[in-house]
């Protein structure tokens, strides 16, 4: 494995009839079978333009191109991607270790008064933690936590209901039971203003909450480098661990039953996240949970305590179950 960069001379893709041809940096057609097989395996979408392909099979960046929306997209070497995924999931484990203290700090700030920055962002953090929200983005005009509008949210009996069009133009409805959050959002809706819901008061007036504000708050409160996506990744991993544990006693299942169980669990996780099962497994669920299940190791022993540590408005998986998932993955690391 070696570093590679699309500014280096590379292989160029040319449209030819219904397919493509490829030219090396010297302008000559690529005819080497191994190179052509590598390019085919990269599965570069036909719609990509301005395609660059690494000349070496060992480059960490194997290909790049521009999609139909004008965004630059990339294909990385499988080994490099696996290494990066391991770093990402190890980081998420470190975040998970800090969640109990983080949740206590959020609780304390929700008990404050007024629509201050800390109280409104604490409400946003709680929604993020137990509602599995995407953070949303102003640049891509997608609805998520930071871009929820007044009309997307209702509050009643301590329950917040959010209904909106999420990424991919899919309808999404999320219910979160939390009286503290409900109190903050009722106060915001009582302002009677149009536009985005989350805003806070400061000496100079009002400011809308942006995705950067939420990520800054998460880092400030948890005392660690963290983003909203880390929360979704962790919750997806915990849900998968619970789902696999309740499938059937792993030791009594053959390979085909285990494979079907994993497929079903990924569908369930995807439903919670608002993603596809493929994305849920590839980007959110720590693969070590599935690897442990394949070795007949799950968190089944602690599922009798599911919800035992959770008050109204808290995740049933908080506490003992989350700790068991951390220990399961840490033990998987030691056995590798």
Coordinates of C-alpha atoms in Angstrom, one line a residue:
X1 CA 0.0 0.0 0.0
X2 CA 1.3 3.5 -0.9
X3 CA -0.1 7.0 -1.0
X4 CA -1.6 8.0 -4.4
X5 CA -3.1 11.3 -5.6
X6 CA -5.3 12.2 -8.5
X7 CA -2.9 15.0 -9.4
X8 CA -0.5 12.3 -10.5
X9 CA -0.6 11.0 -14.1
X10 CA -3.2 8.3 -14.3
X11 CA -5.3 6.2 -16.5
X12 CA -8.1 8.1 -18.3
X13 CA -11.5 6.6 -19.2
X14 CA -13.0 7.4 -22.6
X15 CA -16.5 6.7 -23.8
X16 CA -16.5 4.2 -26.7
X17 CA -19.8 3.1 -28.1
X18 CA -21.9 1.6 -25.2
X19 CA -18.8 1.1 -23.1
X20 CA -15.4 2.6 -22.3
X21 CA -11.8 2.4 -23.3
X22 CA -8.8 3.4 -21.2
X23 CA -5.6 5.2 -21.9
X24 CA -2.5 5.3 -19.9
X25 CA -0.5 8.5 -19.0
X26 CA 1.4 8.1 -22.3
X27 CA -1.8 8.2 -24.3
X28 CA -1.6 4.6 -25.3
X29 CA -4.6 2.2 -24.9
X30 CA -4.5 0.0 -21.8
X31 CA -4.4 -3.6 -22.8
X32 CA -2.9 -5.4 -19.8
X33 CA -5.5 -7.9 -18.6
X34 CA -4.7 -7.5 -14.9
X35 CA -5.1 -3.7 -15.1
X36 CA -8.4 -4.0 -17.0
X37 CA -9.6 -6.5 -14.5
X38 CA -8.7 -4.2 -11.6
X39 CA -10.6 -1.3 -13.3
X40 CA -13.6 -3.5 -13.8
X41 CA -13.6 -4.5 -10.1
X42 CA -13.6 -0.9 -9.1
X43 CA -17.1 -0.7 -10.5
X44 CA -16.8 3.0 -11.5
X45 CA -20.3 4.3 -12.2
X46 CA -20.9 5.0 -16.0
X47 CA -22.3 8.4 -15.1
X48 CA -19.0 9.6 -13.6
X49 CA -17.1 12.1 -15.8
X50 CA -13.5 13.3 -15.7
X51 CA -12.4 9.9 -14.4
X52 CA -8.9 9.3 -13.0
X53 CA -7.6 5.8 -12.3
X54 CA -4.4 5.1 -10.4
X55 CA -1.7 3.3 -12.5
X56 CA -0.7 1.2 -9.5
X57 CA -2.8 -1.5 -7.9
X58 CA -1.3 -0.6 -4.6
X59 CA -2.3 3.1 -4.4
X60 CA -4.6 3.9 -1.5
X61 CA -6.8 6.0 -3.8
X62 CA -7.7 3.8 -6.8
X63 CA -10.0 6.1 -8.8
X64 CA -11.9 9.4 -8.7
X65 CA -14.6 11.0 -10.8
X66 CA -17.3 13.6 -10.9
X67 CA -20.9 12.4 -10.4
X68 CA -24.1 13.8 -12.0
X69 CA -24.5 16.4 -9.2
X70 CA -21.0 17.8 -9.8
X71 CA -19.5 16.3 -6.7
X72 CA -16.1 14.6 -6.7
X73 CA -16.3 11.0 -5.7
X74 CA -13.6 8.4 -4.9
X75 CA -12.8 4.7 -4.9
X76 CA -10.3 3.5 -2.3
X77 CA -8.2 0.4 -2.1
X78 CA -10.0 -2.3 0.0
X79 CA -7.2 -2.7 2.4
X80 CA -6.9 1.1 3.0
X81 CA -10.6 1.4 3.5
X82 CA -10.6 -1.5 6.0
X83 CA -7.8 0.2 8.0
X84 CA -9.7 3.5 8.0
X85 CA -12.9 1.8 9.1
X86 CA -11.1 0.2 12.0
X87 CA -9.8 3.6 13.0
X88 CA -13.3 5.1 12.7
X89 CA -14.9 2.4 14.8
X90 CA -12.2 2.5 17.5
X91 CA -12.9 6.2 17.7
X92 CA -16.6 5.6 18.1
X93 CA -15.9 3.1 20.9
X94 CA -13.9 5.9 22.7
X95 CA -16.9 8.2 22.3
X96 CA -19.2 5.5 23.7
X97 CA -17.1 5.3 26.8
X98 CA -17.8 9.0 27.5
X99 CA -21.6 8.9 26.9
X100 CA -22.7 8.5 30.5
X101 CA -21.0 11.7 31.6
X102 CA -22.1 13.4 28.5
X103 CA -25.7 12.5 29.1
X104 CA -25.5 13.8 32.7
X105 CA -24.2 17.1 31.5
X106 CA -27.0 17.4 28.9
X107 CA -29.5 16.6 31.6
X108 CA -28.1 19.4 33.8
X109 CA -28.2 22.0 31.0
X110 CA -31.8 21.1 30.0
X111 CA -32.8 22.0 33.6
X112 CA -31.8 25.6 32.9
X113 CA -34.1 28.5 32.1
X114 CA -34.6 30.5 29.0
X115 CA -33.7 29.8 25.3
X116 CA -30.0 30.1 25.9
X117 CA -27.4 28.6 23.6
X118 CA -26.5 25.9 26.1
X119 CA -30.1 24.9 26.8
X120 CA -31.2 24.9 23.1
X121 CA -28.1 22.9 22.1
X122 CA -28.6 20.5 24.9
X123 CA -32.1 19.8 23.5
X124 CA -30.6 19.3 20.1
X125 CA -28.0 16.9 21.6
X126 CA -30.7 14.9 23.3
X127 CA -32.7 14.6 20.1
X128 CA -29.5 13.5 18.3
X129 CA -28.7 10.9 21.0
X130 CA -32.1 9.3 21.2
X131 CA -33.8 10.2 17.9
X132 CA -31.1 8.8 15.5
X133 CA -31.2 12.1 13.5
X134 CA -29.0 13.1 10.7
X135 CA -27.6 16.5 11.5
X136 CA -28.9 18.0 8.2
X137 CA -27.0 20.3 6.0
X138 CA -27.7 23.8 4.7
X139 CA -25.4 23.3 1.8
X140 CA -27.3 20.4 0.3
X141 CA -30.7 21.7 1.3
X142 CA -31.6 18.5 3.2
X143 CA -33.7 18.3 6.3
X144 CA -32.2 17.0 9.5
X145 CA -31.8 18.0 13.1
X146 CA -30.2 21.4 12.4
X147 CA -32.7 22.3 9.6
X148 CA -36.0 21.2 11.1
X149 CA -38.7 23.8 10.6
X150 CA -41.5 24.9 12.9
X151 CA -44.1 22.9 11.0
X152 CA -42.1 19.7 11.2
X153 CA -42.4 19.4 15.0
X154 CA -45.2 18.9 17.5
X155 CA -45.0 18.4 21.3
X156 CA -47.5 16.8 23.6
X157 CA -47.3 15.0 26.9
X158 CA -43.6 15.0 27.0
X159 CA -43.3 13.5 23.5
X160 CA -41.7 15.3 20.6
X161 CA -42.9 14.2 17.1
X162 CA -40.9 15.2 14.1
X163 CA -42.2 14.6 10.6
X164 CA -40.2 15.7 7.6
X165 CA -38.7 14.8 4.2
X166 CA -35.2 13.4 4.9
X167 CA -32.3 12.7 2.7
X168 CA -33.2 10.9 -0.5
X169 CA -36.7 12.6 -0.4
X170 CA -37.9 9.9 2.0
X171 CA -40.6 10.7 4.5
X172 CA -39.4 10.3 8.1
X173 CA -41.3 10.4 11.4
X174 CA -39.4 10.3 14.7
X175 CA -40.9 10.3 18.2
X176 CA -38.7 11.2 21.2
X177 CA -40.0 11.0 24.8
X178 CA -38.3 13.7 26.8
X179 CA -40.1 16.3 28.9
X180 CA -37.1 18.6 29.1
X181 CA -36.7 18.7 25.3
X182 CA -40.4 19.1 24.9
X183 CA -40.3 22.2 27.2
X184 CA -37.6 23.8 25.1
X185 CA -39.3 23.1 21.8
X186 CA -42.7 24.3 23.0
X187 CA -41.0 27.6 24.0
X188 CA -39.4 27.9 20.6
X189 CA -42.7 27.2 18.8
X190 CA -44.4 29.8 21.0
X191 CA -42.3 32.4 19.4
X192 CA -44.6 32.2 16.5
X193 CA -41.9 32.7 13.9
X194 CA -41.6 31.0 10.6
X195 CA -38.6 29.1 9.3
X196 CA -36.2 26.8 11.2
X197 CA -37.1 25.6 14.6
X198 CA -33.8 25.6 16.5
X199 CA -32.6 29.1 17.5
X200 CA -31.2 30.6 20.7
X201 CA -31.2 34.1 22.3
X202 CA -28.0 36.0 23.0
X203 CA -27.1 39.6 23.8
X204 CA -27.4 40.7 20.2
X205 CA -30.7 39.0 19.5
X206 CA -31.4 35.6 18.0
X207 CA -29.3 33.1 16.0
X208 CA -30.4 30.0 14.1
X209 CA -28.7 26.8 15.2
X210 CA -26.4 25.4 12.4
X211 CA -24.9 22.0 12.1
X212 CA -21.5 23.5 13.1
X213 CA -23.1 24.7 16.4
X214 CA -24.3 21.2 17.2
X215 CA -21.0 19.6 16.5
X216 CA -19.2 22.3 18.5
X217 CA -21.5 21.7 21.4
X218 CA -20.9 17.9 21.2
X219 CA -17.1 18.5 21.4
X220 CA -17.4 21.0 24.2
X221 CA -19.6 18.9 26.3
X222 CA -18.1 15.5 25.7
X223 CA -14.6 16.8 25.9
X224 CA -13.5 14.8 22.9
X225 CA -13.3 15.1 19.1
X226 CA -16.8 13.9 18.1
X227 CA -19.4 14.6 15.4
X228 CA -23.1 13.8 15.1
X229 CA -22.4 10.9 12.8
X230 CA -20.5 9.2 15.6
X231 CA -23.7 9.0 17.6
X232 CA -25.6 7.4 14.6
X233 CA -22.7 4.9 14.1
X234 CA -22.7 3.9 17.8
X235 CA -26.5 3.5 18.0
X236 CA -26.5 1.4 14.8
X237 CA -23.8 -0.8 16.3
X238 CA -25.7 -1.3 19.5
X239 CA -29.0 -2.0 17.7
X240 CA -27.2 -4.6 15.5
X241 CA -25.7 -6.2 18.6
X242 CA -29.1 -6.5 20.3
X243 CA -30.7 -7.8 17.1
X244 CA -28.2 -10.5 16.6
X245 CA -28.3 -11.5 20.3
X246 CA -32.1 -12.1 20.1
X247 CA -32.1 -13.8 16.7
X248 CA -31.5 -17.3 18.2
X249 CA -28.8 -18.7 20.4
X250 CA -25.9 -18.3 18.0
X251 CA -24.3 -21.6 18.7
X252 CA -27.4 -23.4 17.4
X253 CA -27.4 -21.7 14.1
X254 CA -25.6 -22.9 10.9
X255 CA -23.9 -20.6 8.5
X256 CA -27.0 -20.1 6.3
X257 CA -29.2 -19.2 9.3
X258 CA -26.6 -16.8 10.6
X259 CA -26.3 -15.1 7.2
X260 CA -30.1 -14.6 7.1
X261 CA -30.1 -13.3 10.7
X262 CA -27.4 -10.7 9.8
X263 CA -29.4 -9.7 6.7
X264 CA -32.6 -9.2 8.7
X265 CA -30.8 -7.3 11.5
X266 CA -29.3 -4.9 8.9
X267 CA -32.7 -4.2 7.5
X268 CA -34.0 -3.4 11.0
X269 CA -31.0 -1.1 11.7
X270 CA -31.5 0.6 8.3
X271 CA -35.1 1.3 9.2
X272 CA -34.1 3.1 12.4
X273 CA -31.4 5.1 10.6
X274 CA -33.4 5.9 7.5
X275 CA -30.8 4.3 5.3
X276 CA -30.5 1.3 3.1
X277 CA -29.3 -2.0 4.6
X278 CA -26.2 -1.8 2.4
X279 CA -25.3 1.6 3.8
X280 CA -26.1 0.6 7.3
X281 CA -23.7 -2.4 7.2
X282 CA -21.0 -0.7 5.2
X283 CA -20.9 2.6 7.1
X284 CA -22.5 2.4 10.5
X285 CA -22.4 -1.1 12.1
X286 CA -19.1 -2.0 13.6
X287 CA -18.1 -5.2 11.7
X288 CA -16.7 -6.7 14.8
X289 CA -20.2 -7.2 16.2
X290 CA -21.0 -9.4 13.2
X291 CA -17.6 -11.2 13.5
X292 CA -18.3 -11.9 17.1
X293 CA -21.8 -13.3 16.2
X294 CA -20.2 -15.6 13.6
X295 CA -18.0 -16.9 16.5
X296 CA -21.1 -17.5 18.6
X297 CA -20.5 -14.5 20.9
X298 CA -23.3 -12.0 21.6
X299 CA -24.6 -9.9 24.4
X300 CA -27.6 -12.2 25.0
X301 CA -26.6 -12.6 28.7
X302 CA -27.4 -9.0 29.5
X303 CA -30.6 -8.5 27.5
X304 CA -32.7 -9.2 30.6
X305 CA -31.5 -5.8 31.8
X306 CA -32.6 -4.0 28.6
X307 CA -34.1 -0.8 29.8
X308 CA -33.3 -1.4 33.5
X309 CA -31.0 1.7 33.7
X310 CA -33.2 3.9 31.4
X311 CA -35.5 6.6 32.8
X312 CA -38.5 7.9 30.8
X313 CA -37.0 9.5 27.6
X314 CA -33.8 7.5 27.7
X315 CA -32.7 4.8 25.3
X316 CA -33.5 1.3 26.6
X317 CA -30.0 0.3 25.5
X318 CA -28.3 2.9 27.7
X319 CA -26.2 1.7 30.6
X320 CA -25.7 -2.1 31.0
X321 CA -26.4 -3.0 27.3
X322 CA -24.1 -0.3 25.9
X323 CA -21.4 -1.4 28.3
X324 CA -21.8 -5.0 27.1
X325 CA -21.5 -4.0 23.5
X326 CA -18.3 -2.1 24.3
X327 CA -16.9 -5.1 26.1
X328 CA -17.9 -7.4 23.3
X329 CA -16.0 -5.4 20.7
X330 CA -13.0 -4.8 22.9
X331 CA -12.7 -8.5 23.5
X332 CA -13.0 -9.1 19.7
X333 CA -10.0 -6.7 19.3
X334 CA -8.0 -8.8 21.8
X335 CA -8.8 -12.1 20.0
X336 CA -7.8 -10.8 16.5

